[in-house]
Short mmCIF file of C-alpha atoms and ligand atoms in Angstrom, two decimals:
data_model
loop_
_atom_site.label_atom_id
_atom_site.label_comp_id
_atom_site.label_asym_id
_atom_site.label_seq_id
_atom_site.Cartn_x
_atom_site.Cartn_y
_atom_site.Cartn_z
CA UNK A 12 -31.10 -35.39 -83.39
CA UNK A 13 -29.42 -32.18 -83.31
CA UNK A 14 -30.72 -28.59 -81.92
CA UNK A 15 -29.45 -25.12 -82.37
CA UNK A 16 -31.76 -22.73 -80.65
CA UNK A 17 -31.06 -18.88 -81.13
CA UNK A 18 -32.73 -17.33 -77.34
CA UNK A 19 -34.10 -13.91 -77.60
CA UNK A 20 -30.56 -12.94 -79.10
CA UNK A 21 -29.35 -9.02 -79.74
CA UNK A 22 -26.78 -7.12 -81.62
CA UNK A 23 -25.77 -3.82 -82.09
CA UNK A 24 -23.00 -3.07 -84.16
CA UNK A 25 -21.02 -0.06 -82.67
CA UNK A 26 -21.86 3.48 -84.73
CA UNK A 27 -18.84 4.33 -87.37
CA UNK A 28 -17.18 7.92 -86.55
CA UNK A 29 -19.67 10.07 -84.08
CA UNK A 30 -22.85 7.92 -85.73
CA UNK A 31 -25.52 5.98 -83.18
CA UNK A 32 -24.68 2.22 -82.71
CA UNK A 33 -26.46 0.16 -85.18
CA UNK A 34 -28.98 -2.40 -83.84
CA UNK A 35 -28.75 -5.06 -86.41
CA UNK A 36 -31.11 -8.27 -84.60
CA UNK A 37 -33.49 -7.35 -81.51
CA UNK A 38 -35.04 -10.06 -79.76
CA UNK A 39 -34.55 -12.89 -82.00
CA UNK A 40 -35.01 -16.11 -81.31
CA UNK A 41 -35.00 -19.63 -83.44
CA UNK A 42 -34.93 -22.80 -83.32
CA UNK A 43 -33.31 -25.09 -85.87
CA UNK A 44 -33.25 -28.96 -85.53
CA UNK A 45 -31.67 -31.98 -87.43
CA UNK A 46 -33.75 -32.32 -90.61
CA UNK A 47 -34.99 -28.87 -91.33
CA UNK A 48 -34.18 -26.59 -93.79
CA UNK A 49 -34.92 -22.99 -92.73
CA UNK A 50 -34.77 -20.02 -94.91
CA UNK A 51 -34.60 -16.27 -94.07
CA UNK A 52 -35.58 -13.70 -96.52
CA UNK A 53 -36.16 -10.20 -96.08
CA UNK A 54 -34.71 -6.66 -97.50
CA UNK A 55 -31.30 -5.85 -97.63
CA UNK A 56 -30.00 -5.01 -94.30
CA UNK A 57 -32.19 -6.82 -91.99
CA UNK A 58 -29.78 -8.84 -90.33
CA UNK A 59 -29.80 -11.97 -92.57
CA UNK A 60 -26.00 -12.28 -92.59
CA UNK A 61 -25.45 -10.98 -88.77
CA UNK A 62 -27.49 -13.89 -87.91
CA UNK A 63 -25.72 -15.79 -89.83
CA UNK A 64 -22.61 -15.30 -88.60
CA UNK A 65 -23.54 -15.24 -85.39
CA UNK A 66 -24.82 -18.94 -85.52
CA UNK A 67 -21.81 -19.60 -87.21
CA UNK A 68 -20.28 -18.42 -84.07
CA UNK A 69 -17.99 -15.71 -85.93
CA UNK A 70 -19.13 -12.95 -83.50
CA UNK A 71 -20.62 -13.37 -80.13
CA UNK A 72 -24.38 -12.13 -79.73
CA UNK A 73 -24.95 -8.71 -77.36
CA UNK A 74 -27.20 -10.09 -75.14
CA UNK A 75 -29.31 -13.75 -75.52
CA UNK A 76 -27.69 -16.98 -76.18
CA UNK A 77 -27.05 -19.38 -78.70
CA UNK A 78 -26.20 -22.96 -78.16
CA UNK A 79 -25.85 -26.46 -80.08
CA UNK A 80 -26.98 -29.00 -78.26
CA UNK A 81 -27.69 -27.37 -75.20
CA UNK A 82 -24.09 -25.82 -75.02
CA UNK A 83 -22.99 -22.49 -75.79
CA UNK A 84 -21.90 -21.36 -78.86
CA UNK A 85 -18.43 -19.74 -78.09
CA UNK A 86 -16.79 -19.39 -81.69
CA UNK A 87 -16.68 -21.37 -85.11
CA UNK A 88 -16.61 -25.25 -84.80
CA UNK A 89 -15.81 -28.08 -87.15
CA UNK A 90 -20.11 -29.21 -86.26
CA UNK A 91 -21.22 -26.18 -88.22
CA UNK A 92 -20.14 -26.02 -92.25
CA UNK A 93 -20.64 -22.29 -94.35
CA UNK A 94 -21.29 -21.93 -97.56
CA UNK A 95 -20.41 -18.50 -98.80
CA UNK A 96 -21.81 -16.24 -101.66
CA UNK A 97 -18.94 -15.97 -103.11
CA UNK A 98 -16.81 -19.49 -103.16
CA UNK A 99 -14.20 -19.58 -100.38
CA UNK A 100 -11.88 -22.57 -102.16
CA UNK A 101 -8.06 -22.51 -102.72
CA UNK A 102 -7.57 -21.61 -106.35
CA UNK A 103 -4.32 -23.43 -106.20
CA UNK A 104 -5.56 -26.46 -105.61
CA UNK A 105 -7.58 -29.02 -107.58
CA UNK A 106 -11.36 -29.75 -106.69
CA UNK A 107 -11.05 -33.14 -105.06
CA UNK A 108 -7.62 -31.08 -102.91
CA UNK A 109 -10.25 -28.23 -102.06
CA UNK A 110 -12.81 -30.85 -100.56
CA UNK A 111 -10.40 -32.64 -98.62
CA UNK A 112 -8.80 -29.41 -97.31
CA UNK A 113 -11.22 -29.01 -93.96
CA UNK A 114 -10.48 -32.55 -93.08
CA UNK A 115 -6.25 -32.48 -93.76
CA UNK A 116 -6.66 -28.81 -91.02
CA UNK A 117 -8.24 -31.80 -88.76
CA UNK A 118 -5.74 -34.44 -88.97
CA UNK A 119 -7.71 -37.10 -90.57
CA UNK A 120 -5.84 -39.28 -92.37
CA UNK A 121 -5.22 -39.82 -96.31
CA UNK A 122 -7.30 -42.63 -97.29
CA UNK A 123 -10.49 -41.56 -95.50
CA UNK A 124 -10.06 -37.89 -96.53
CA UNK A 125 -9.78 -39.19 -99.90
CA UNK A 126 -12.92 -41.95 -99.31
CA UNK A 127 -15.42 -38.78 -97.75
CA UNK A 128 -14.24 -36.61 -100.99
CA UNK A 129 -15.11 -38.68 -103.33
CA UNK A 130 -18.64 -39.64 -101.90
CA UNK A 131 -19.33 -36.35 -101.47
CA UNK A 132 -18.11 -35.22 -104.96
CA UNK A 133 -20.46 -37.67 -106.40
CA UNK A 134 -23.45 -36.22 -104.50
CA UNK A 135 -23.13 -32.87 -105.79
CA UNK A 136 -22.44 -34.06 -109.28
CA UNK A 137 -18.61 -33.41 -109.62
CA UNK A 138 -17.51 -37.40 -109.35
CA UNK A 139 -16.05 -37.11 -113.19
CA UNK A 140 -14.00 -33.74 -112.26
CA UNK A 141 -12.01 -34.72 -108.90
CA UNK A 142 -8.37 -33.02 -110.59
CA UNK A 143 -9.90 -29.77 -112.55
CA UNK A 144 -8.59 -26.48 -110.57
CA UNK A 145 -11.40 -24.63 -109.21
CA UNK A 146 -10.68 -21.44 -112.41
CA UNK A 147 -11.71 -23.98 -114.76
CA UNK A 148 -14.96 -24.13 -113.31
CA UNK A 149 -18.48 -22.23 -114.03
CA UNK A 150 -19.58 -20.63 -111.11
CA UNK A 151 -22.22 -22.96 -110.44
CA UNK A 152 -19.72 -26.21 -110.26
CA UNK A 153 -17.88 -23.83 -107.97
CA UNK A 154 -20.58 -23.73 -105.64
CA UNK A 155 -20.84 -27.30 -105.58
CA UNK A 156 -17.28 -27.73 -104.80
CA UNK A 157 -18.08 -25.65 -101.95
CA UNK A 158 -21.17 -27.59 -101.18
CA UNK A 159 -19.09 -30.83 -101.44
CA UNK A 160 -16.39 -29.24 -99.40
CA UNK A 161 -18.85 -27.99 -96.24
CA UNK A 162 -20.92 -31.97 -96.31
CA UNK A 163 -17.14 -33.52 -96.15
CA UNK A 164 -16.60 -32.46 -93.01
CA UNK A 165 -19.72 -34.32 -91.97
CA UNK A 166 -21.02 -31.14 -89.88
CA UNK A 167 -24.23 -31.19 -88.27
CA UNK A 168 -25.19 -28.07 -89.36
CA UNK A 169 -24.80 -26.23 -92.78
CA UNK A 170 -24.93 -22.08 -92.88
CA UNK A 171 -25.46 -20.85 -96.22
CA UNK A 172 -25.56 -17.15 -96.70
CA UNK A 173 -27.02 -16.22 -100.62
CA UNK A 174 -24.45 -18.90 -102.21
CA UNK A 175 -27.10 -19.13 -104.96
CA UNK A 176 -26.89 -15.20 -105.58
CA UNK A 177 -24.12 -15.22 -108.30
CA UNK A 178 -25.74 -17.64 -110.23
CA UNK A 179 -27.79 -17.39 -114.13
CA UNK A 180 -30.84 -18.64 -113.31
CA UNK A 181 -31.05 -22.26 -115.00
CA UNK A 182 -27.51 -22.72 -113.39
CA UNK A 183 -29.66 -21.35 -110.13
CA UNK A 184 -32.43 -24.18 -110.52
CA UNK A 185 -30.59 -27.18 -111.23
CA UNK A 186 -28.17 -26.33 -108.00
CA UNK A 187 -31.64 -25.47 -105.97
CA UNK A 188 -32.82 -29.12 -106.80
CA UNK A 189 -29.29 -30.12 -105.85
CA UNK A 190 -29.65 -29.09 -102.47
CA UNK A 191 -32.96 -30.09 -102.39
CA UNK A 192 -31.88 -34.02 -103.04
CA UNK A 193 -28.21 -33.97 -100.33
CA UNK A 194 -31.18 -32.47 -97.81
CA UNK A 195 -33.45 -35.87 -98.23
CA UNK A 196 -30.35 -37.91 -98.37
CA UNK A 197 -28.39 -36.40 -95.10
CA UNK A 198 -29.84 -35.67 -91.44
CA UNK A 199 -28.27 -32.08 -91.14
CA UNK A 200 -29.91 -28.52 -90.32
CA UNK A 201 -29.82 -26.47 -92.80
CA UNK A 202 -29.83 -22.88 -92.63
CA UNK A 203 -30.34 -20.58 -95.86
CA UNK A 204 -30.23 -16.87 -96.55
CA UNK A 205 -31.65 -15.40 -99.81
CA UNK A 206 -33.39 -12.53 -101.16
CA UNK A 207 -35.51 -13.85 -103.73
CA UNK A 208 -38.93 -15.02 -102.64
CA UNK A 209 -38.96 -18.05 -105.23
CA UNK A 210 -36.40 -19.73 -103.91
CA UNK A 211 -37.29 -19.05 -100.30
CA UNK A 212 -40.34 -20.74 -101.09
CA UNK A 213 -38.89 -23.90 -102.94
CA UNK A 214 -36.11 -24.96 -100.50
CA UNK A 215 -37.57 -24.30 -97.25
CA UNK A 216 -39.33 -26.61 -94.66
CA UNK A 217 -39.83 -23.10 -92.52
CA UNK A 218 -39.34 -19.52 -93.71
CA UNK A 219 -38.24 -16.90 -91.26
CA UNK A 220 -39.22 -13.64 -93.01
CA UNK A 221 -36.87 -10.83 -91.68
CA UNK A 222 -37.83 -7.00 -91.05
CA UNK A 223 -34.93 -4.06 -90.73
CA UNK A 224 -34.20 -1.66 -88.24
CA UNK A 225 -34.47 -3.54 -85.70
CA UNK A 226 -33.60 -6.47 -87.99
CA UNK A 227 -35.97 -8.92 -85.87
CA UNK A 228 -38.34 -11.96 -87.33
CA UNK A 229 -41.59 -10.81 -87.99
CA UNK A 230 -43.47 -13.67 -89.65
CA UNK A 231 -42.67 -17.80 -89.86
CA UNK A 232 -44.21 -19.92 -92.37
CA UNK A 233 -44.12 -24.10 -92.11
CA UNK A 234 -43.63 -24.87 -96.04
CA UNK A 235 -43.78 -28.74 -98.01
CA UNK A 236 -43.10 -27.21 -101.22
CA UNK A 237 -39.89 -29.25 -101.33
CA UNK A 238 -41.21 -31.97 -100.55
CA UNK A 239 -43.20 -32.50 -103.18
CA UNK A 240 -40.73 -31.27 -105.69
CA UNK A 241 -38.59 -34.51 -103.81
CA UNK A 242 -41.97 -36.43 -104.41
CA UNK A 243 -43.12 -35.01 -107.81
CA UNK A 244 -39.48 -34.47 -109.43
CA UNK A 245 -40.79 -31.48 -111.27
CA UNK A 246 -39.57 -27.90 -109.58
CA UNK A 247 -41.41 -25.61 -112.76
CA UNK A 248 -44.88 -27.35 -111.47
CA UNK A 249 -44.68 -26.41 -108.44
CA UNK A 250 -43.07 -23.27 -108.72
CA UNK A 251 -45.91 -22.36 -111.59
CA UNK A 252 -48.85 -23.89 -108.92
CA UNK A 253 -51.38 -21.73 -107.61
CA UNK A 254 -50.76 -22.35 -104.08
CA UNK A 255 -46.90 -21.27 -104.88
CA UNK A 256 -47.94 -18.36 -106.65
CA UNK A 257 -50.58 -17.21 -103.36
CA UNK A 258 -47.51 -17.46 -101.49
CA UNK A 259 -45.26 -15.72 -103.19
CA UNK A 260 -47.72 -12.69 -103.99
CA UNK A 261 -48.20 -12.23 -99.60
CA UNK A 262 -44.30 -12.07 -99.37
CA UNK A 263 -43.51 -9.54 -101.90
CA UNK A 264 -46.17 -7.62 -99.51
CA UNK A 265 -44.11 -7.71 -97.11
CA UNK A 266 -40.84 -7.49 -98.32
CA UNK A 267 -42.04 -5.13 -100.91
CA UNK A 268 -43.23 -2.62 -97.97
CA UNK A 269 -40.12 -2.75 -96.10
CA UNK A 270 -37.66 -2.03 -99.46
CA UNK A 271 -40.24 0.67 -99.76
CA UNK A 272 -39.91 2.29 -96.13
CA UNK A 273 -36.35 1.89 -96.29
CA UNK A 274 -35.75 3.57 -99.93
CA UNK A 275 -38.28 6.26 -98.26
CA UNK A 276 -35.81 6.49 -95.16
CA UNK A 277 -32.29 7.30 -97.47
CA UNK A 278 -34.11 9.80 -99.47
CA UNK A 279 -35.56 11.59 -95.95
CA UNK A 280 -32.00 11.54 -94.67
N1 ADP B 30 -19.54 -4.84 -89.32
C1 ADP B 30 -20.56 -3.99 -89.26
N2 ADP B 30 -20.44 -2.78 -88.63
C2 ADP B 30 -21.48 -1.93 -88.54
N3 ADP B 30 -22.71 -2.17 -89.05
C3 ADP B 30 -22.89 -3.35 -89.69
C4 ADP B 30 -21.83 -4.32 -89.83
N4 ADP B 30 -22.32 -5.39 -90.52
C5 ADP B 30 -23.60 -5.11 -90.79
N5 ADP B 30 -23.95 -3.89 -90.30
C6 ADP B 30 -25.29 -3.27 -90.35
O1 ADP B 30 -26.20 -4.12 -89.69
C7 ADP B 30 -27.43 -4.23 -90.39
C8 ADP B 30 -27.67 -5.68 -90.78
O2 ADP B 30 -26.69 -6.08 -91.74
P1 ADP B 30 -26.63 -7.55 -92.37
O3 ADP B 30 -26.68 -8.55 -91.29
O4 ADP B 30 -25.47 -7.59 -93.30
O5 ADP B 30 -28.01 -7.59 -93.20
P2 ADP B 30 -28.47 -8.49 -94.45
O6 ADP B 30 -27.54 -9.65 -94.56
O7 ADP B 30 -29.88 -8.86 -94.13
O8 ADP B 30 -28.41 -7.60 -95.66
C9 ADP B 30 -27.29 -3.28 -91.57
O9 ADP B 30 -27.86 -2.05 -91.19
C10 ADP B 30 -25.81 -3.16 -91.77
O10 ADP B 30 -25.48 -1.91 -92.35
MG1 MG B 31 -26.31 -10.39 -96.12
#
């Protein structure tokens, strides 16, 4: 059992030209353990992705602490996988190349690079497509390349920042109830950023909703709505369920208010 715990964490970006420094997260703090899958949603510019990257270990926080495990985060480590928006893989090389990339930058030898590829490959759906090059491929197969990719390198944690955004929205579903099925079948924390409500509500075991300027958490919601999709095996149920539906209606409230305050805010300035 794993634990990445985010303590009371800051960060202000400095101000561009003469402008005021920009305090992207104020007092934040989280905690994410082996098993869950947490979600943050909120309106654009609430410090989703700063978080992100911060757990991620990209950029170091301006005051609080991060740490894995009860150590510091210091930088980017092999223990904590990202999934991008947009796919990150090597267009010159082949799918089942791209997955065992992360590994060959570790040292790890042919045959069991090969052997963790091809397991992986098969849990994301790609097991008949190991030597297509990654132009050949939809978007959505892309992502699970870069799904596949991320799980090869066995990390304890994955970061995934909107990697569903791109996506039409059947291609969006099945991928959702992708993730949904590698979460019951591997021990990791998961940690997911997107802006639509629906899908917030489907994946997540907790939902961090996210307010701007300060971007800081204002509201956390325990959720089991994947869990019974994993028990039910149908997502349109669920997703079409009254309780769902309740749900959804209080965070479009909130997120509704704040896209509302901060349209208000441009057109004041
Ligand atoms: N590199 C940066 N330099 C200055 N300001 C930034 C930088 N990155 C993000 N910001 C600002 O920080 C705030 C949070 O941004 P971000 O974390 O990207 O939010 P989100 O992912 O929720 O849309 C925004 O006001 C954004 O403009
Ligand atoms: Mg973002």
């Amino acid at each position: 059992m794993q634990t990445l715990t985010v303590s009371d964490v800051d960060l202000v970006y400095p101000g561009h030209l003469d402008g005021a420094p920009i305090s992207a997260l104020k007092g934040v703090s989280l905690e994410v353990k082996s098993g869950d899958f947490v979600v943050a949603l909120g309106a654009s510019g609430c410090g989703k992705t700063t978080l992100l990257n911060l757990m991620a270990g990209f950029m170091a926080p301006s005051a609080g602490k991060i740490t894995l495990g009860g150590r510091p985060v210091t930088g980017p480590g092999a223990e904590r996988g990202v999934v991008f928006q947009k796919h990150a893989l090597l267009p010159w090389l082949n799918i089942i190349d791209n997955v065992e990339f992360g590994l060959k930058l570790q040292g790890v030898d042919a045959r069991t690079r090969r052997e963790r590829a091809v397991k992986n490959l098969a849990l994301v759906g790609l097991e008949d497509f190991h030597k297509q090059m990654i132009y050949h491929l939809s978007g959505g197969m892309q992502q699970r390349v870069g799904i596949a990719r991320a799980l090869t390198c066995d990390p304890a944690m994955l970061l995934m920042d909107e990697p569903m955004a791109a996506l039409d929205a059947l291609t969006r579903e099945t991928v959702q109830e992708l993730l949904l099925k590698i979460w019951q079948q591997t021990d990791k924390m998961y940690f997911f950023i997107t802006h639509s409500v629906e899908e917030a509500l489907f994946l997540g075991s907790r939902l961090i909703v996210m307010s701007p300027r300060p971007g800081r958490i204002t509201h956390t919601y325990d959720l089991d709505f994947n869990r019974r999709f994993l028990a039910e095996g149908n997502s349109r149920a669920i997703k079409s369920s009254r309780d769902f539906i309740e749900m959804r209606e209080e965070i479009l409230g909130i997120i509704y208010g704040d896209e509302r305050a901060g349209a208000k805010e441009r057109l004041d300035a």
